mmCIF file of C-alpha atoms in Angstrom:
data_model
loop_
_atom_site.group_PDB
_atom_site.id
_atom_site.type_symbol
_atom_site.label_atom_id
_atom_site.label_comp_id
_atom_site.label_asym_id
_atom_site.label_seq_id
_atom_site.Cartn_x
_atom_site.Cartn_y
_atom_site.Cartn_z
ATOM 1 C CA UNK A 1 188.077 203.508 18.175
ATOM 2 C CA UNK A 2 185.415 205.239 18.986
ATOM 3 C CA UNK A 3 185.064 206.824 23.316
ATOM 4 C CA UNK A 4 181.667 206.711 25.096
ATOM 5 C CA UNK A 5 179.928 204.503 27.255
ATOM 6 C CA UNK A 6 176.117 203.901 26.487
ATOM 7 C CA UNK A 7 176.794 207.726 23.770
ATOM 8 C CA UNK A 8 177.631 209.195 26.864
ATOM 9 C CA UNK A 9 181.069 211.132 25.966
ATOM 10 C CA UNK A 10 180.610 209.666 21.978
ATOM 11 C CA UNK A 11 181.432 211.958 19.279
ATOM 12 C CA UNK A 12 177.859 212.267 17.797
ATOM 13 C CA UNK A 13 178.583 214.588 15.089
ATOM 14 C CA UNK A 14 181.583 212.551 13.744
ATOM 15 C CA UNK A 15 179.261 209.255 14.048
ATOM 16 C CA UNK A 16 176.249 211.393 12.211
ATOM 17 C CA UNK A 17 179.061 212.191 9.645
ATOM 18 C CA UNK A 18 179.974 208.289 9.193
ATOM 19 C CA UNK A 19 176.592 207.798 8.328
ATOM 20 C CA UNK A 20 175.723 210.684 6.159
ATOM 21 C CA UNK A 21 179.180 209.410 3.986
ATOM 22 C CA UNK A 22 177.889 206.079 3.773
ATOM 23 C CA UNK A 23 180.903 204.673 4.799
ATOM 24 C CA UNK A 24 181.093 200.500 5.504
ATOM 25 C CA UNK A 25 182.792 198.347 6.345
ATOM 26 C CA UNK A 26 184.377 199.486 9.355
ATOM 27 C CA UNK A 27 185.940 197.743 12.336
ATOM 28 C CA UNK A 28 185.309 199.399 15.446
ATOM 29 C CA UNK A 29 186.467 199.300 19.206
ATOM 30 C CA UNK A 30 184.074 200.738 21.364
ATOM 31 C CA UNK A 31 183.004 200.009 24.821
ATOM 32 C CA UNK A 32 179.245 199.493 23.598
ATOM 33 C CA UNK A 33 176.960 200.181 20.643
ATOM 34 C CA UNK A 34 174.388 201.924 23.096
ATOM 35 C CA UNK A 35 170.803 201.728 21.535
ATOM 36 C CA UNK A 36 169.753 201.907 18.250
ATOM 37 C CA UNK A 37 169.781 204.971 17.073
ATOM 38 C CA UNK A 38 171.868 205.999 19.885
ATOM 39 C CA UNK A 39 175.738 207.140 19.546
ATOM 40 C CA UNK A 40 177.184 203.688 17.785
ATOM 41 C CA UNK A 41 173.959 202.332 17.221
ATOM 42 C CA UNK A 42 173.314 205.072 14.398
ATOM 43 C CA UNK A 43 176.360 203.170 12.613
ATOM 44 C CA UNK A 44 175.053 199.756 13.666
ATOM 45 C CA UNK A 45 171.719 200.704 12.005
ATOM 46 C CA UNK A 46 173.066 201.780 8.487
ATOM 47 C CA UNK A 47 175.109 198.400 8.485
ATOM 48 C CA UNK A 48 178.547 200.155 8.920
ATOM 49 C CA UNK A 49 179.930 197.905 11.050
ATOM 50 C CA UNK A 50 181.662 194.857 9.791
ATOM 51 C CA UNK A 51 183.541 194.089 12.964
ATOM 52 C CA UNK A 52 183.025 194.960 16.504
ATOM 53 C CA UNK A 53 185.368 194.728 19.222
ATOM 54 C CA UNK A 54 183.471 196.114 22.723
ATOM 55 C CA UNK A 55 182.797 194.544 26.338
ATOM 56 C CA UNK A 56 178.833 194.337 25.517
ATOM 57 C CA UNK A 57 176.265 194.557 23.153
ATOM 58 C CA UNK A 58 173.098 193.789 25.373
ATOM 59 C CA UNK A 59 171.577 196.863 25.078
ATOM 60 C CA UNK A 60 171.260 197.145 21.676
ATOM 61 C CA UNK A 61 169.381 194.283 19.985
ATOM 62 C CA UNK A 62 169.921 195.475 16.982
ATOM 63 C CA UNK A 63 173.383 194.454 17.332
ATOM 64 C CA UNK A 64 172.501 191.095 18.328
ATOM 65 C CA UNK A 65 170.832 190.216 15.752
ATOM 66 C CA UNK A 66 173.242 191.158 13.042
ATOM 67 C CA UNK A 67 175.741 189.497 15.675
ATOM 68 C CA UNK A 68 173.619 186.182 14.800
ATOM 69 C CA UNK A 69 173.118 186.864 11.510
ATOM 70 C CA UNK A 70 176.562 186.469 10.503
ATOM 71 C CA UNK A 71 176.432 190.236 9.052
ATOM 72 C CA UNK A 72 178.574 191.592 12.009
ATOM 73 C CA UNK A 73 182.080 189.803 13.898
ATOM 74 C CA UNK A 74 182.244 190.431 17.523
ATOM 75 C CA UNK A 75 185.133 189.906 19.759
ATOM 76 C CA UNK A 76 183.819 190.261 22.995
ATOM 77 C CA UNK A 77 186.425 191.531 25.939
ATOM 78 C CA UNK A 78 185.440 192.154 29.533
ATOM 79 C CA UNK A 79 185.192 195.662 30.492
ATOM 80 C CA UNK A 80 188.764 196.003 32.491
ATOM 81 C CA UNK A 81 190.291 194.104 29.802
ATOM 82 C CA UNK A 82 189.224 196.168 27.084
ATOM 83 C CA UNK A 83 190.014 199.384 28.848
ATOM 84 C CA UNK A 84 193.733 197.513 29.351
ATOM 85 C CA UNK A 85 194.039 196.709 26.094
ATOM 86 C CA UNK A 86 193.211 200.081 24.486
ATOM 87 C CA UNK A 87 195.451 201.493 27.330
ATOM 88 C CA UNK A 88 198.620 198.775 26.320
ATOM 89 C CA UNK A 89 198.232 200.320 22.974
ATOM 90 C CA UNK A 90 198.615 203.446 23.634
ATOM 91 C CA UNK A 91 201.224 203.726 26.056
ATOM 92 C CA UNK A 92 203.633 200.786 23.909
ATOM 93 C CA UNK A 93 203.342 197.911 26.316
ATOM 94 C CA UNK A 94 203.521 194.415 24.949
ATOM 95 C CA UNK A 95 199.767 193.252 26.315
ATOM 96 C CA UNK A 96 198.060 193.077 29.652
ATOM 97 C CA UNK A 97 198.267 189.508 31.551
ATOM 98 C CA UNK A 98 194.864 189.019 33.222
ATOM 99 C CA UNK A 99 193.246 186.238 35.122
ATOM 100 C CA UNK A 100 189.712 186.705 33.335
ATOM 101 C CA UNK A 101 188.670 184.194 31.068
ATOM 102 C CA UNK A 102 191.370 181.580 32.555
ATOM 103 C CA UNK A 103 190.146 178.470 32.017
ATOM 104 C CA UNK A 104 186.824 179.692 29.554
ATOM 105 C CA UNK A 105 186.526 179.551 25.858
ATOM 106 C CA UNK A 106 188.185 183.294 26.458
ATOM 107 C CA UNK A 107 191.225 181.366 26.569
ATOM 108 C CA UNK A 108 191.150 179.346 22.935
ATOM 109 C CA UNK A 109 194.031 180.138 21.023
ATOM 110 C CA UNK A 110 195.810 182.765 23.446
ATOM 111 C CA UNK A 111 198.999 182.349 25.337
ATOM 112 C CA UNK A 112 199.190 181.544 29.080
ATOM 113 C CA UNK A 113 201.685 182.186 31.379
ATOM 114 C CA UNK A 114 202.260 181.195 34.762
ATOM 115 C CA UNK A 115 203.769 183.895 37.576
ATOM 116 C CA UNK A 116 204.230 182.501 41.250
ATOM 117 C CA UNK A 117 201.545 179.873 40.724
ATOM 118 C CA UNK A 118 198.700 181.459 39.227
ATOM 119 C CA UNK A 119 197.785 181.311 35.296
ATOM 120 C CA UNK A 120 197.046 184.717 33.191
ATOM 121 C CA UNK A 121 195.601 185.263 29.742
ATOM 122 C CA UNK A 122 198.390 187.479 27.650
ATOM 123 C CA UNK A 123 196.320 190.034 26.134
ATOM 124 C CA UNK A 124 197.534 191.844 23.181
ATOM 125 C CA UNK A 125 197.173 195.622 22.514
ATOM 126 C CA UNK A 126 194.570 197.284 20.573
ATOM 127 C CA UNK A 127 195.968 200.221 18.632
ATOM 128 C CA UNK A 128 193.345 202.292 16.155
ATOM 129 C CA UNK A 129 193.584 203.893 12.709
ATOM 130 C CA UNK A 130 191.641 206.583 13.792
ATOM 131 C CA UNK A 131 189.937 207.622 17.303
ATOM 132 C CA UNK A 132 187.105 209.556 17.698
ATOM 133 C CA UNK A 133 186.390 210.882 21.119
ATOM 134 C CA UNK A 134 184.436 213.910 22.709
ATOM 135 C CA UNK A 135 185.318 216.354 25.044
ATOM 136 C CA UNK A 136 183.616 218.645 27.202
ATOM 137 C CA UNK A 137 185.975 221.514 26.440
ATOM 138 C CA UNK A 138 188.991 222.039 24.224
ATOM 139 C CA UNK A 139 191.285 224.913 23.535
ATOM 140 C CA UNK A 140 192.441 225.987 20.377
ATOM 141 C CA UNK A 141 195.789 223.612 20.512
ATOM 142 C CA UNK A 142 193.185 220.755 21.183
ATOM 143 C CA UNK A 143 194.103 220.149 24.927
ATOM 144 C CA UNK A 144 190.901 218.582 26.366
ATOM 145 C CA UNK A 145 188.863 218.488 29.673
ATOM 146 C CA UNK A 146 186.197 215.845 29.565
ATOM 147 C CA UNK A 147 183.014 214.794 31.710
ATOM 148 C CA UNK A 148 182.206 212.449 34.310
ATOM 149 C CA UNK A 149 181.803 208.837 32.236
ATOM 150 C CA UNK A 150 184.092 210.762 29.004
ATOM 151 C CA UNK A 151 186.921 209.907 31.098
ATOM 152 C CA UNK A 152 186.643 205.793 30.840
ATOM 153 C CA UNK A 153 187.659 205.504 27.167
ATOM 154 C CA UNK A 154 188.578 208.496 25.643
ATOM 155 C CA UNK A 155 191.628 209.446 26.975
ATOM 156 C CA UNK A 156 193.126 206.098 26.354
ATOM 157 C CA UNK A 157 191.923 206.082 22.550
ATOM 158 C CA UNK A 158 193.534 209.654 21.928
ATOM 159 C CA UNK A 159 196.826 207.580 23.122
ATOM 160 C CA UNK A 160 195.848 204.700 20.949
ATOM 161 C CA UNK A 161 194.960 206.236 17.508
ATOM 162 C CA UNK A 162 197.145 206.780 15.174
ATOM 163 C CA UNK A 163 194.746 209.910 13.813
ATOM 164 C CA UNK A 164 192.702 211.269 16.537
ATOM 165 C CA UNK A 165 189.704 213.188 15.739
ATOM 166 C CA UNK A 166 188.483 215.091 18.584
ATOM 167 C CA UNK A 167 184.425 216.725 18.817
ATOM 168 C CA UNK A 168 184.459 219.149 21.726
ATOM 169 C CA UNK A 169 181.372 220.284 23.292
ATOM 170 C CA UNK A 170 183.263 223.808 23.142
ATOM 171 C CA UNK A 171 186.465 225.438 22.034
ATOM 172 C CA UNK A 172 187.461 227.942 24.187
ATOM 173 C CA UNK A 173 191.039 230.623 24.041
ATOM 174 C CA UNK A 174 194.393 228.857 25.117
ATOM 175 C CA UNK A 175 194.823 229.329 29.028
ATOM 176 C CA UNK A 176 190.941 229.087 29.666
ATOM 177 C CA UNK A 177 191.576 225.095 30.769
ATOM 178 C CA UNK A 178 193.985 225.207 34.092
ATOM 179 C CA UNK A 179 197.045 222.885 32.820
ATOM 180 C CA UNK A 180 195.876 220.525 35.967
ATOM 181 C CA UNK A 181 192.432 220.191 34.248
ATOM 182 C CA UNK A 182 194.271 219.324 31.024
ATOM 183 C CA UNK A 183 192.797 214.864 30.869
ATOM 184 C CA UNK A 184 194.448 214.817 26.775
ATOM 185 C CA UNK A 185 197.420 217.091 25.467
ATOM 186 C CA UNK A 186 196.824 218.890 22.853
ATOM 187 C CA UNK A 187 200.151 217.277 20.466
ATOM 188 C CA UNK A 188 197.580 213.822 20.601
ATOM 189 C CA UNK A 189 195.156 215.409 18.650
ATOM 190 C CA UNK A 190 195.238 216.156 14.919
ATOM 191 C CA UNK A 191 191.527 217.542 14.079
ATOM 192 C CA UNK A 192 189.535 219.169 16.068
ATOM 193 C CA UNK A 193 185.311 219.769 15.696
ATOM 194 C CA UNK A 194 183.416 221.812 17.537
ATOM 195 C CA UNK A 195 179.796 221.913 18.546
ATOM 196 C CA UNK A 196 179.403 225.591 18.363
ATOM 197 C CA UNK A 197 177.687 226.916 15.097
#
């Protein structure tokens, strides 16, 4: 999993580091792969990607056209149920029943139910090997405050990953972030980068 919307609140050095390793092959869930050469996009670019699960890909046309070249699966997911399902995973729920996509190819091959008359689509959780996310702040115990758009994915993936990898903007003394300010707990996290040289 990887948090941002559009590399807004992405984790550009960890990305940049993906790259520079060469690694391939990778399945990632993501709300987007921005632009090319853009947050995801960088990893889109040096053919990283061999599966992509994310709520849209139309800003990025690189994506596209490895989507229709056959040289990258996407599962598309709308935007509330991909936020759901990264959510599900992370908290231990079962899935997310949802009424988008009743009725659509959405539906092929998933189970229905029916609750006082209406029909939902059971959803199944989406839990990561690793999530990398980006915070505004951290403190040294890696309890993170995030900015505006950070919040939509990020603190759901630190639930869902089973290695978190956090990049914070800056790492400052324990007590600097007011508990109430706290958006991740520091006991999700298990590495933590910072921007500062």
């Amino acid at each position: 999993m990887i948090g941002g919307f559009m590399g807004g609140g992405s984790p550009h050095r960890l990305i940049d580091e993906l790259v520079r390793q060469g690694k391939k092959d990778l399945t990632i869930i993501a709300n987007d792969t921005a632009r090319p050469g853009i947050g995801i996009g960088k990893l889109i670019d040096a053919g990283a990607v061999k599966r992509l699960v994310a709520s849209h890909i139309g800003l990025n046309p690189e994506t596209q056209k490895r989507m229709i070249a056959n040289e990258i699966e996407v599962e598309l997911v709308p935007q509330g149920t991909l936020a759901e399902r990264i959510r599900a995973g992370g908290t231990g729920l079962g899935g997310v029943l949802t009424a988008t996509g009743v009725g659509t190819v959405v539906a092929e091959g998933k189970q229905t139910v029916e609750i006082e008359g209406e029909d939902y689509l059971v959803e199944t959780p989406l839990k990561a090997d690793f999530a990398l996310i980006h915070a505004l702040r951290s403190d040294m115990f890696g309890n993170l405050q995030y900015l505006l758009t950070s919040r939509n994915f990020n603190p759901s993936m630190a639930l869902a990953g089973e290695t978190v990898i956090a990049e914070a903007s800056e790492v400052v003394p324990v007590g600097m972030i007011p508990p109430d300010h706290v958006e991740t707990v520091g006991v999700l996290v298990d590495h933590l980068v910072s921007w500062e040289a």
